[in-house]
Coordinates of C-alpha atoms in Angstrom, one line a residue:
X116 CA -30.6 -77.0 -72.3
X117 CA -28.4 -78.1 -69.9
X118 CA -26.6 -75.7 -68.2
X119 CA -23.4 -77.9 -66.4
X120 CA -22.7 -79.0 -69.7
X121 CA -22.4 -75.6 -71.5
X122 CA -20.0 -74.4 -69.2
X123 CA -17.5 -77.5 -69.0
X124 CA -17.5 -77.5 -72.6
X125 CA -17.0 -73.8 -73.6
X126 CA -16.4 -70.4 -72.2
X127 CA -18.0 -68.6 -74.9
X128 CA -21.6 -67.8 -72.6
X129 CA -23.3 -65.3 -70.5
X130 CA -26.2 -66.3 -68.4
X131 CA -26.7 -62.8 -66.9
X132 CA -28.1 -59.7 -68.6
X133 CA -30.5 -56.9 -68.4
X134 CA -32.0 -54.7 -70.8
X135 CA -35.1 -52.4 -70.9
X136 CA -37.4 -54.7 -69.4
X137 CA -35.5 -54.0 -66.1
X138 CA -32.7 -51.6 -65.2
X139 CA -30.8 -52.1 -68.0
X140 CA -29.8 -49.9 -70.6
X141 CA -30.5 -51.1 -74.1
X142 CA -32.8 -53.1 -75.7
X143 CA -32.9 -56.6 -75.9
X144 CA -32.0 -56.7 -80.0
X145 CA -28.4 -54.4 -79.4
X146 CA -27.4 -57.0 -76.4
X147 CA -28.0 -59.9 -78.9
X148 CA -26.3 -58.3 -81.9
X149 CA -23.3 -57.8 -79.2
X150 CA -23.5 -61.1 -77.9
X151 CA -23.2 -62.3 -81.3
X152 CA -19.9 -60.1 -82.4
X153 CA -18.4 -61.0 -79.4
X154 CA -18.1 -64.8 -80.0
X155 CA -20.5 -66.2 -77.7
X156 CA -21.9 -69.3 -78.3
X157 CA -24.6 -69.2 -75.6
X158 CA -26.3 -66.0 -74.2
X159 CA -29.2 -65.6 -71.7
X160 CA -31.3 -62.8 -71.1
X161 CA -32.0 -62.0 -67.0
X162 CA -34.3 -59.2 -66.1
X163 CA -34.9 -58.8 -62.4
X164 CA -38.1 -61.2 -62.1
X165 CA -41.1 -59.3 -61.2
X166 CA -41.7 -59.3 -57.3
X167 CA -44.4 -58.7 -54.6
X168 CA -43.4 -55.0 -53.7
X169 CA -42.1 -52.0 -55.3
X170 CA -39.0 -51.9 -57.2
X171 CA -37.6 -49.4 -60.2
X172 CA -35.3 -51.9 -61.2
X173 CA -37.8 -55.0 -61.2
X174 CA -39.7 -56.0 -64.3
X175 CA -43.5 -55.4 -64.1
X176 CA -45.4 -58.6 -64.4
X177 CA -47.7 -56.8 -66.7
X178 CA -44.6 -56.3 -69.0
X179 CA -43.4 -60.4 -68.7
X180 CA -46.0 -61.5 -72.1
X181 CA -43.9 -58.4 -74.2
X182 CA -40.2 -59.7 -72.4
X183 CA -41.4 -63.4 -73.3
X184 CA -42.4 -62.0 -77.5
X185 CA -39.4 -60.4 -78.0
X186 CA -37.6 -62.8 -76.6
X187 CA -39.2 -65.5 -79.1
X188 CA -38.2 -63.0 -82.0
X189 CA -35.0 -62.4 -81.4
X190 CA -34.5 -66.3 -80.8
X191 CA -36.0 -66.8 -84.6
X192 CA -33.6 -63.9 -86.0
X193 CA -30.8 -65.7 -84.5
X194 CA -31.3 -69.4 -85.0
X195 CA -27.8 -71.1 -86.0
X196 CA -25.9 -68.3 -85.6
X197 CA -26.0 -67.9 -81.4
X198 CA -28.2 -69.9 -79.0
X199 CA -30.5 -67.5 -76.8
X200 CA -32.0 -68.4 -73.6
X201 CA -34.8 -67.0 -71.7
X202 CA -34.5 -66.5 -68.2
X203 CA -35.1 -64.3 -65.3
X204 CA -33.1 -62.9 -62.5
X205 CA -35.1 -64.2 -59.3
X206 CA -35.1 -62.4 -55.5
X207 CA -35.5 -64.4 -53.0
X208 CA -37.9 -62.6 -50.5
X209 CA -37.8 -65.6 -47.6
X210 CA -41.5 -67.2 -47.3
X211 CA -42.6 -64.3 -49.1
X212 CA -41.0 -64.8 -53.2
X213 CA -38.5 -67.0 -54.8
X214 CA -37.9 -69.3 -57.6
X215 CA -40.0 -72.4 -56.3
X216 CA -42.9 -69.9 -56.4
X217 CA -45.0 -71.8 -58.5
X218 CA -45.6 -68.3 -60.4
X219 CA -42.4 -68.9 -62.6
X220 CA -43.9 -72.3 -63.6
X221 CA -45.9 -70.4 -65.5
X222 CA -43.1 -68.7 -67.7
X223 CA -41.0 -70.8 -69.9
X224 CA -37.8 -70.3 -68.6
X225 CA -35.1 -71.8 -69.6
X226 CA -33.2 -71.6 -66.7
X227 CA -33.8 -69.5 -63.2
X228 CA -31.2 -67.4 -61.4
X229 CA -31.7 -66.8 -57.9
X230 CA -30.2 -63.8 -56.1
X231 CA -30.3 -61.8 -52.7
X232 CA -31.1 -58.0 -53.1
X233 CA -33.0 -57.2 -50.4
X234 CA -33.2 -57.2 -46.5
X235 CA -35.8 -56.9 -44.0
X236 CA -36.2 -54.2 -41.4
X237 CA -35.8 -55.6 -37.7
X238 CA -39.4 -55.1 -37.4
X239 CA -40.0 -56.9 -40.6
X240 CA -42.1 -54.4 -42.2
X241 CA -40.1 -53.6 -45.2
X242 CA -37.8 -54.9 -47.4
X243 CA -34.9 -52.9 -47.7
X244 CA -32.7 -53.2 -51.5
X245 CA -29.1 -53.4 -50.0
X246 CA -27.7 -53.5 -53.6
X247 CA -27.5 -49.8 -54.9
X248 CA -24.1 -47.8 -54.7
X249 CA -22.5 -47.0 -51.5
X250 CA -23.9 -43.2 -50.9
X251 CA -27.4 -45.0 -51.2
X252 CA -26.7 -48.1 -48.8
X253 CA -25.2 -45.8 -46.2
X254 CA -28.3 -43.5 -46.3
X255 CA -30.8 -46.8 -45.8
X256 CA -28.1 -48.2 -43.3
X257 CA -29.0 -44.9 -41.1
X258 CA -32.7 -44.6 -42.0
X259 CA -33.6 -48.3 -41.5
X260 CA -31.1 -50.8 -39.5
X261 CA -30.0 -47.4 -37.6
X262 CA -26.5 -48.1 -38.6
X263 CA -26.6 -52.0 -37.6
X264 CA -24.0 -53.2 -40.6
X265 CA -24.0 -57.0 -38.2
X266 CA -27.5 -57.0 -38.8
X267 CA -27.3 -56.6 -42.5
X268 CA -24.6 -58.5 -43.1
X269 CA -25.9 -61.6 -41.1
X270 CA -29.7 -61.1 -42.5
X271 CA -28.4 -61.5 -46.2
X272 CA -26.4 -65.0 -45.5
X273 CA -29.6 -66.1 -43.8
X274 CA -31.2 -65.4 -46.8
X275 CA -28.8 -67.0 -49.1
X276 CA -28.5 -70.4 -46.6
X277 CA -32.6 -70.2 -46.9
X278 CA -32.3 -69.6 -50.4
X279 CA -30.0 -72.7 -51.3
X280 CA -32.3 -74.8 -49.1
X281 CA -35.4 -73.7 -50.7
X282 CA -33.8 -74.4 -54.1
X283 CA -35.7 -74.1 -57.4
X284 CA -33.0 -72.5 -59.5
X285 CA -30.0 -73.4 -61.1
X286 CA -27.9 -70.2 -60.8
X287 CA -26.6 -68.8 -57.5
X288 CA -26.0 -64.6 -58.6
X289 CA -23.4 -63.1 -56.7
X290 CA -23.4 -64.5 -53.6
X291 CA -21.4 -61.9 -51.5
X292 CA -22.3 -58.7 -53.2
X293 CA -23.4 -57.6 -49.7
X294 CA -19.4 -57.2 -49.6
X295 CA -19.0 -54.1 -51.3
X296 CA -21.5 -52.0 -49.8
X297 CA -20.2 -53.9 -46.2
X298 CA -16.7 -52.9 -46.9
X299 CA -17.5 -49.4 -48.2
X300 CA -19.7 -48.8 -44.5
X301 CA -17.1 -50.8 -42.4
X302 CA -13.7 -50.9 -44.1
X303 CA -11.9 -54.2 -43.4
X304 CA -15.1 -56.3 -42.5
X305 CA -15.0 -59.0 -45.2
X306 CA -11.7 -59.7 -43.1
X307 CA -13.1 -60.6 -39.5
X308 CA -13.7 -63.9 -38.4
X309 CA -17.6 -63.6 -38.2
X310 CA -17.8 -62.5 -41.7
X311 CA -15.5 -65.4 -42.8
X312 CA -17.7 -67.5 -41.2
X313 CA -20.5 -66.7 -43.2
X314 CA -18.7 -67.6 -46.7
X315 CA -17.8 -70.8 -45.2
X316 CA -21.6 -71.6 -44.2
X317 CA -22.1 -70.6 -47.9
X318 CA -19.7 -73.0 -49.4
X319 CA -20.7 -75.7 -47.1
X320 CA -24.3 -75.7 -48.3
X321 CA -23.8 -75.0 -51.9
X322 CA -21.4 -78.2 -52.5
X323 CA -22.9 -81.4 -53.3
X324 CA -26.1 -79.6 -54.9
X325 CA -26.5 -78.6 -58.8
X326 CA -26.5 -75.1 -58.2
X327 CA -24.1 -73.6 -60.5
X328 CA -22.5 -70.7 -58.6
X329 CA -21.5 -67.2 -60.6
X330 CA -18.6 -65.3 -60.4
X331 CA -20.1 -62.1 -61.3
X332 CA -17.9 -59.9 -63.1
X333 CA -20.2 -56.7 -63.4
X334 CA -17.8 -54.2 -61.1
X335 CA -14.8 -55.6 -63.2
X336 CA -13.3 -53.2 -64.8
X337 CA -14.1 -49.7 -64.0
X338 CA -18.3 -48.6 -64.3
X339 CA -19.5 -47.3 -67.7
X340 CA -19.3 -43.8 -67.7
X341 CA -16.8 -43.4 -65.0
X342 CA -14.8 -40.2 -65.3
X343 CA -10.6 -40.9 -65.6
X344 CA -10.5 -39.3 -61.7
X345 CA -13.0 -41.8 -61.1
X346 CA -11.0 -44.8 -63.1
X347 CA -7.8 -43.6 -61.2
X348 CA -9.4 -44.4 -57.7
X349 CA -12.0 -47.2 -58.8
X350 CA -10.9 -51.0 -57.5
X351 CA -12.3 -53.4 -59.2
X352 CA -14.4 -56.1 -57.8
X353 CA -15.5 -59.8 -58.6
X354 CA -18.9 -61.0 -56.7
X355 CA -17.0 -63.3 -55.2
X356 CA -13.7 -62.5 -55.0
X357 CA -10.5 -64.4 -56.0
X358 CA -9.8 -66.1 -52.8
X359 CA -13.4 -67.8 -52.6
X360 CA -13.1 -68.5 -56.5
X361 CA -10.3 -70.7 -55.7
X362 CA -11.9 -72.3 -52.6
X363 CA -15.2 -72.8 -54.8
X364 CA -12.7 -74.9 -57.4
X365 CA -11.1 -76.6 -54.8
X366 CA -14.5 -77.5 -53.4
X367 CA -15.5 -78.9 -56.8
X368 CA -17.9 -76.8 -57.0
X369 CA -19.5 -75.7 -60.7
X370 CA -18.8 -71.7 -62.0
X371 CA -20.8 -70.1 -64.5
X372 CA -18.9 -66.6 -65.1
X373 CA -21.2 -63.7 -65.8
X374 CA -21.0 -60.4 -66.3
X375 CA -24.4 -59.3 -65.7
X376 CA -24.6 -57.0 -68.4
X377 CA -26.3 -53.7 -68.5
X378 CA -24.6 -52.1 -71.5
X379 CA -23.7 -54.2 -74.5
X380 CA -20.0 -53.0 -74.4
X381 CA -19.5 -55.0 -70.9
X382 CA -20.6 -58.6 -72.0
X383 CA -17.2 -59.8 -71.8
X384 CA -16.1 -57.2 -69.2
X385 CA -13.7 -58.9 -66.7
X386 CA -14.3 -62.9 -67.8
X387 CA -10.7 -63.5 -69.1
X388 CA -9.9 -62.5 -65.5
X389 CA -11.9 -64.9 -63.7
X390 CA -11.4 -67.6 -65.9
X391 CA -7.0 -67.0 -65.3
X392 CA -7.7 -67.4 -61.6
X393 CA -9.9 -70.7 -62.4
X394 CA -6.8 -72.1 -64.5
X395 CA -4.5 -70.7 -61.6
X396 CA -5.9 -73.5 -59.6
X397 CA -6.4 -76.3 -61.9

C-alpha cells in the first residue's frame, strides 16, 4: 500500500481504530461492517501495540497471533468490496519501545502509527499514561510530577521531537493531545509563548520527512454516551487544532484525518470538519 497516495486521491479512509483487542468497544467484524456502510474505501485497524509495562488499554502480545487471524478473515470476507489494512497503534517509550523496535518486523503490518501516551517520572522510574480524561491526569499530575504541568508538557514534545527522529512509522497520532489535559490543569496554556514554541519545534521537524501527520478527530463531536447536560457544556476538540491544521497545509505537510474510532457509530465523527478547514486554506 501506499499510504501518501490514498490520501491525495480520496477522502473515503480511516487509518485509526480500536476494537476488543485494546480499549475499544466492539469487535473487529461490527467496525468493518461500519466502515463498509459508511463509504470508505480504505480502513485500518490500530490497537494500542503491545508494550514493555503495564497498560489496560494496550494489547497483550500473547493476544497479537488472534488480532493478526481475525484480521486475515475479515480481510477475505471483504475483498472487493472495502480494502482493510493491518496496523498497530505504536507508543513511543524513548530508548525503551517504539516502532523501529525490530519486534514489529515481526508483524505484517501494513503500516505503523506512532503516538506519545506516556511520560516519565522526574526520577524516571515509571511511566506515567498522560492520556486518560482530565479527573484522572489531575490526580497523576499530583501523585507523580507533584503538580509540575512544565514538566509534562515539555517531557511529551521531547518525546515526540525523539520520536520523529527515531522514525520507523508512517503515521504521527495526535501530536498535541497533551493539550487537552494541559488546558483542562492550566487553562490558557496552549496560548503562552513556551507552549507555542513547542508546536513550532514540531512542525519544523516533521516537514521534509514522509511522516504523514493525523488530524485526530476522536473528541469531535461530543463523547459517546455523554448526557445532554454534558453535550450542553462539552467543546469539541481536534488533536491538532484548526490553527496548526492550517500551518501544517501551509507547510506542505501530508494529513491523514482519523477518527480513531472506538465505537463504530464515530468512524466518520468530525472528518467533514477537518477536511472544510483543509479546503479553507487551499
Amino acid at each position: 500500500m501506499n499510504l501518501h497516495e490514498i490520501i491525495l486521491s480520496t477522502r473515503d479512509y480511516n487509518f485509526h481504530s480500536h476494537t476488543q483487542f485494546c480499549d475499544g468497544r466492539e469487535p473487529m467484524s461490527k467496525m468493518a461492517e461500519a466502515a463498509l456502510a459508511c463509504g470508505m474505501k480504505h480502513y485500518g485497524f490500530s490497537p494500542h501495540s503491545p508494550i514493555p509495562l503495564p497498560s489496560s488499554c494496550n494489547m497483550s502480545a500473547l493476544s497479537v497471533d488472534d488480532y493478526v487471524a481475525e484480521f486475515n478473515r475479515l480481510k477475505a470476507i471483504y475483498d472487493g468490496k472495502i480494502n482493510l489494512y493491518l496496523s498497530m497503534e505504536i507508543d513511543f517509550l524513548g530508548d525503551r519501545w517504539g516502532a523501529s523496535n525490530p519486534y514489529f518486523d515481526s508483524i505484517p503490518l501494513d503500516y505503523k502509527l506512532s503516538s506519545i501516551h506516556f511520560v516519565p517520572t522526574p526520577d524516571g522510574e515509571r511511566e506515567i499514561d498522560v492520556d486518560g480524561d482530565p479527573g484522572h491526569f489531575k490526580g497523576n499530575m499530583a501523585k507523580y510530577f507533584d503538580n509540575d504541568i512544565r514538566y509534562v508538557v515539555d517531557k511529551f514534545y521531547e518525546r515526540t521531537l525523539a520520536m520523529i527522529e527515531k522514525g520507523g512509522f508512517d503515521i504521527m497520532g495526535h501530536f498535541n493531545k497533551i493539550g487537552f489535559n494541559a488546558s483542562s490543569f492550566s487553562p490558557g496554556i496552549e496560548d503562552e509563548a513556551w507552549y507555542r514554541r513547542h508546536i513550532d519545534n514540531v512542525i519544523d521537524a516533521v516537514k521534509g520527512t514522509d511522516i504523514i501527520v493525523e488530524v485526530n478527530t476522536k473528541a469531535y463531536p461530543a463523547p459517546v454516551g455523554a448526557t445532554e447536560e454534558q453535550k450542553a457544556s462539552y467543546v469539541p476538540r481536534l488533536f491538532p487544532s484548526p490553527d496548526i491544521i492550517r500551518r501544517l497545509v501551509l507547510a506542505g505537510v501530508p494529513i491523514a484525518v482519523n477518527s480513531d474510532a472506538h465505537y463504530s457509530s464515530r468512524i466518520t465523527s468530525g472528518r467533514d470538519a477537518v477536511f472544510a478547514i483543509i479546503d479553507s486554506v487551499k
